[in-house]
Short mmCIF file of C-alpha atoms in Angstrom, two decimals:
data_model
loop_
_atom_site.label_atom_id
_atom_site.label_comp_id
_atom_site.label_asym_id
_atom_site.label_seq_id
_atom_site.Cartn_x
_atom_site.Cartn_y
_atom_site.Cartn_z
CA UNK D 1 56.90 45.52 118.02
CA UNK D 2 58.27 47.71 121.24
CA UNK D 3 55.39 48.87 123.37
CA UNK D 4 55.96 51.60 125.74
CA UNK D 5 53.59 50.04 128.42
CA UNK D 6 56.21 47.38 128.88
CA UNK D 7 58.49 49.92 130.57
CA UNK D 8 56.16 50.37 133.76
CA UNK D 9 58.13 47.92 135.96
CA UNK D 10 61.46 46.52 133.89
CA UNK D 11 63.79 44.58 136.15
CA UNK D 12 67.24 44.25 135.61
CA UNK D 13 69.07 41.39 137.13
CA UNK D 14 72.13 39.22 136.79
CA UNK D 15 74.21 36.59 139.56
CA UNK D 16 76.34 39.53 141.23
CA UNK D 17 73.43 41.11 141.74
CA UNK D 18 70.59 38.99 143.31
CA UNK D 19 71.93 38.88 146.94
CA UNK D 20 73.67 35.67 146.46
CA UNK D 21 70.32 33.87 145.36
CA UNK D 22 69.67 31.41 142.47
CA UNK D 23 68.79 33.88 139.89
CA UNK D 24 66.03 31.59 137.86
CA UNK D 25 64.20 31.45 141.70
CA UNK D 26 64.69 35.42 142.10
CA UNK D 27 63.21 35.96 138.44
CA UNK D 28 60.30 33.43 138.76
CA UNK D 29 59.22 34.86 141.87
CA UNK D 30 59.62 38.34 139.72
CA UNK D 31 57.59 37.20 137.19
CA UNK D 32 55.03 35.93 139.38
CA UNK D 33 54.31 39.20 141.26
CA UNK D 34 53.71 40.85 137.76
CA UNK D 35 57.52 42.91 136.04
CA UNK D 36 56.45 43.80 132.83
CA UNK D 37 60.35 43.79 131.32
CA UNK D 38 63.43 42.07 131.97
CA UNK D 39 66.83 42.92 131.43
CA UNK D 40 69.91 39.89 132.06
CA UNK D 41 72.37 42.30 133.24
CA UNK D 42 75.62 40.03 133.88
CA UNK D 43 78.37 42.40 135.20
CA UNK D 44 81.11 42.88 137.74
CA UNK D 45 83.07 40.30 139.97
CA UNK D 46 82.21 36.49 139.70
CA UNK D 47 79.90 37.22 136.47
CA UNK D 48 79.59 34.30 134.51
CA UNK D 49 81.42 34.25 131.23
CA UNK D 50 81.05 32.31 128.11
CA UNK D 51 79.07 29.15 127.45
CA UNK D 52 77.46 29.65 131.43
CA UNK D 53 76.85 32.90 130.96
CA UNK D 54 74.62 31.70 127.58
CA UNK D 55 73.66 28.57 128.98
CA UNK D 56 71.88 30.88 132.32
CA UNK D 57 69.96 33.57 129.50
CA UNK D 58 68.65 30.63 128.00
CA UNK D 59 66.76 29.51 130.37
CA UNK D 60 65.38 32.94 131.88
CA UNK D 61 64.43 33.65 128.05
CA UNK D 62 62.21 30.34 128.45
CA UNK D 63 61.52 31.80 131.73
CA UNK D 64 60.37 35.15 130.07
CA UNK D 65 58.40 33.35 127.28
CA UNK D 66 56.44 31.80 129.72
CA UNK D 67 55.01 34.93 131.17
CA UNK D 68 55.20 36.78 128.10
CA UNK D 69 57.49 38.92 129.29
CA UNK D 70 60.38 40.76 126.69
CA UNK D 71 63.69 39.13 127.50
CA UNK D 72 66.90 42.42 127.20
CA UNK D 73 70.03 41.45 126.90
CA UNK D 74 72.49 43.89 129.02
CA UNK D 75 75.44 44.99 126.29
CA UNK D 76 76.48 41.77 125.01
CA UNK D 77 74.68 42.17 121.14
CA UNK D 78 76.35 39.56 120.15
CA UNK D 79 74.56 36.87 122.73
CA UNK D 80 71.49 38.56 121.73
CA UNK D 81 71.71 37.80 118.41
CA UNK D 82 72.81 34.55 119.21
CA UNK D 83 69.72 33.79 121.12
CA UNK D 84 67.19 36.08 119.11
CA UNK D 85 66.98 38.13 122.19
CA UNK D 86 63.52 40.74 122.22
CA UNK D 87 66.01 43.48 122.62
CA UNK D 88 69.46 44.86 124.28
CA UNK D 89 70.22 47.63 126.22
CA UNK D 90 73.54 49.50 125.61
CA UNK D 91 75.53 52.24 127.72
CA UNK D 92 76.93 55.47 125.87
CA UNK D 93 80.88 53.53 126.08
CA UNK D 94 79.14 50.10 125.27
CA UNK D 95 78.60 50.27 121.06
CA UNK D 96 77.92 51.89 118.00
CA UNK D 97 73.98 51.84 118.16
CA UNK D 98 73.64 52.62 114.53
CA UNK D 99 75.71 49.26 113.79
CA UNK D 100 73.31 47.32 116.54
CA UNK D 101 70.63 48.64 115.02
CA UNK D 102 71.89 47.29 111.46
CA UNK D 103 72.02 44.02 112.87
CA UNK D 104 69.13 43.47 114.87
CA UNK D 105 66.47 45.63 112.84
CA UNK D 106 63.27 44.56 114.58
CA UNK D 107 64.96 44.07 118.19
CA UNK D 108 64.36 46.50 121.08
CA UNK D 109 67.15 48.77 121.52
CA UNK D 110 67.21 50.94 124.59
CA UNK D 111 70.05 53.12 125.54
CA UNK D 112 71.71 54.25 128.94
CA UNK D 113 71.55 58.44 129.48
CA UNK D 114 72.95 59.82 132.13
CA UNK D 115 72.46 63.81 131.56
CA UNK D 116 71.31 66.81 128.94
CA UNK D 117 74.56 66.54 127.62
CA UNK D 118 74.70 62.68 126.53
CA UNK D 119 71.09 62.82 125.82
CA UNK D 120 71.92 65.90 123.01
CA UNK D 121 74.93 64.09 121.75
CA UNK D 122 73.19 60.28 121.39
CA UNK D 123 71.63 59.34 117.88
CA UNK D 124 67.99 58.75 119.34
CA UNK D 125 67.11 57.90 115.83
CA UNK D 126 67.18 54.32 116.24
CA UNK D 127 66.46 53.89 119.92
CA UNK D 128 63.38 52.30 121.23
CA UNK D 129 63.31 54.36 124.42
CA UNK D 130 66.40 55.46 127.02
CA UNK D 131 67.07 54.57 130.55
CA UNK D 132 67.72 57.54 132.42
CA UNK D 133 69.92 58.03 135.42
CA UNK D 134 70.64 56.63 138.07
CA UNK D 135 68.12 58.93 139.43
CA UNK D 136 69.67 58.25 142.89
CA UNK D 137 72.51 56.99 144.40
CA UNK D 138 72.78 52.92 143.72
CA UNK D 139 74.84 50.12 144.73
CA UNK D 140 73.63 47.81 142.10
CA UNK D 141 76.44 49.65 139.44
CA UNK D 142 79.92 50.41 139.97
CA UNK D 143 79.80 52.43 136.98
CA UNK D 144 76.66 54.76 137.50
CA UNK D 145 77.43 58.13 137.43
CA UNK D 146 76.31 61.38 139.59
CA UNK D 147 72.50 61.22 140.68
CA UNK D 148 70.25 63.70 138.61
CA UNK D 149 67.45 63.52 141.01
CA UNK D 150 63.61 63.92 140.23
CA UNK D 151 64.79 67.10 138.81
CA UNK D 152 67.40 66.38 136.48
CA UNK D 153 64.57 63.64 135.23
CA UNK D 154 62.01 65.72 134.33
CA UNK D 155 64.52 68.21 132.60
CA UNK D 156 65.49 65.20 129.98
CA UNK D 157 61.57 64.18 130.00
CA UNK D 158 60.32 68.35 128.89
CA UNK D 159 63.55 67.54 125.78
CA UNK D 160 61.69 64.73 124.17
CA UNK D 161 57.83 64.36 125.28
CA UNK D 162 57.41 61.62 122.66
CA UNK D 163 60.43 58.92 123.25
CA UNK D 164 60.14 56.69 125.83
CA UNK D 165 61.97 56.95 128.98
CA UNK D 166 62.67 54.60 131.74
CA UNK D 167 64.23 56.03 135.19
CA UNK D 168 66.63 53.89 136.84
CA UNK D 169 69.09 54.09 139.96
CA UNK D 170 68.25 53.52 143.48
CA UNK D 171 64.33 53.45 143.45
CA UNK D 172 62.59 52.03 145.58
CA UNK D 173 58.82 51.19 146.02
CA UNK D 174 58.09 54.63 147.82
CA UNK D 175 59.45 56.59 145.15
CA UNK D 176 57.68 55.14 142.07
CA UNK D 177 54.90 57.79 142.26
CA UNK D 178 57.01 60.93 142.38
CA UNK D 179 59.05 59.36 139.88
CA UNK D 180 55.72 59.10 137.26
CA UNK D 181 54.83 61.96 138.18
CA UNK D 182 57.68 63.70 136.15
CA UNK D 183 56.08 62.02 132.77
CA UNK D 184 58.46 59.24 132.47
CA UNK D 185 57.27 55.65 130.82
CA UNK D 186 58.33 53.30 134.05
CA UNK D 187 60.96 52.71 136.51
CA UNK D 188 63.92 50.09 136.48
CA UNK D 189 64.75 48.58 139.57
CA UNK D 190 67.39 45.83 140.50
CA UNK D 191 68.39 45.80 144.30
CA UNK D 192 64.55 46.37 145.63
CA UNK D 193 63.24 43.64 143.88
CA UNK D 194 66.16 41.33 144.13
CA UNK D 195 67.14 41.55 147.77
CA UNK D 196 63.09 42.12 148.57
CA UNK D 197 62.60 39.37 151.66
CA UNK D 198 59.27 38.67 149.45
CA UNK D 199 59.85 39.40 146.16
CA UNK D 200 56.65 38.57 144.89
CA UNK D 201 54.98 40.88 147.13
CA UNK D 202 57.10 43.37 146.53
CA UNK D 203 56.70 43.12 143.15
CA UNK D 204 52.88 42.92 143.58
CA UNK D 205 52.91 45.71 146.04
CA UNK D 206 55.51 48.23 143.42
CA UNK D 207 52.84 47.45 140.73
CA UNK D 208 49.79 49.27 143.17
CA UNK D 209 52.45 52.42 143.10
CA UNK D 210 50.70 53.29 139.33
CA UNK D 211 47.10 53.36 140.37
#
């Protein structure tokens, strides 16, 4: 069962993307300072592949259970299904999410929207909630498209006040207030938390952003 709560701090991490740190030490120390979600986002040069690529989301989905935390699965459905994965997360290129949704019925399914126009044009039907953005300008994804601001956030939020939405793209701990303050669900972060010199603190210190 997908609660919305579990949105408030989702991190989304993979090994291009945690500052050339062991990722299991980077997640732990996440875990510890209190994410609520976690996404295993494995993209873009060096990415593991294959059986180390499933070997590594095994053991942050032990990681995960440990702390009771929903382990995503970043576009690859078919190592989610493989590992009974809480959920995956899809982009608008990335796969049919009727079909996903055929084949992992109870999972959480969360899809990428970048603007009005993709959110009108997406079957929302059978989504759990969207991540929306990149809210600002990121270098955690070679892919992200043009930054809709706090503005072009709310806009999607005052479409839908009833799905839940996750903001992503270049946030950082100083913008997590104005960011709630548009009505959204949580923020996803990746570079703040994984290149953080503390990341437990930081963590610890994004989570007093909500109060």
């Amino acid at each position: 069962m997908f609660n919305p709560e579990s949105l408030k701090l989702y991190f989304i991490c993979g090994t291009t993307t945690c500052n050339g740190r062991n990722l299991l030490e980077v997640v732990e120390k996440a875990f510890a300072g209190g994410i609520t979600l976690f996404q295993f986002r494995e993209k873009g040069k060096g990415a593991l592949e294959g059986k180390e690529k499933e070997d590594l989301a095994r053991e942050i989905q032990k990681l995960c259970k440990n702390y009771n935390v929903p382990f995503i699965v970043n576009d690859d459905v078919e190592l989610a299904l493989k590992l009974n994965a809480d959920g995956v997360h899809v982009g608008q290129e990335d796969s049919d999410v009727e079909l996903i949704r055929e084949k992992m019925p109870d999972a959480i399914l969360g899809l990428s929207i970048g603007d009005e126009l993709e959110y009108k044009s997406s079957n929302l039907s059978v989504i759990d909630y969207i991540g929306v953005g990149p809210i600002f300008s990121t270098i955690s994804k070679d892919d992200a498209g043009k930054a809709i601001g706090y503005t072009g956030l709310k806009q999607i939020r005052e479409l839908d006040k009833s799905l839940p939405i996750v903001a992503i793209g270049g946030i950082s701990r100083d913008k997590i207030k104005p960011i709630m303050d548009t009505g959204v669900d949580g923020v996803s972060i990746i570079s703040a938390i994984s290149y953080a010199d503390d990341i437990e603190k930081e963590v610890s210190l994004m989570l007093k952003q909500f109060n």
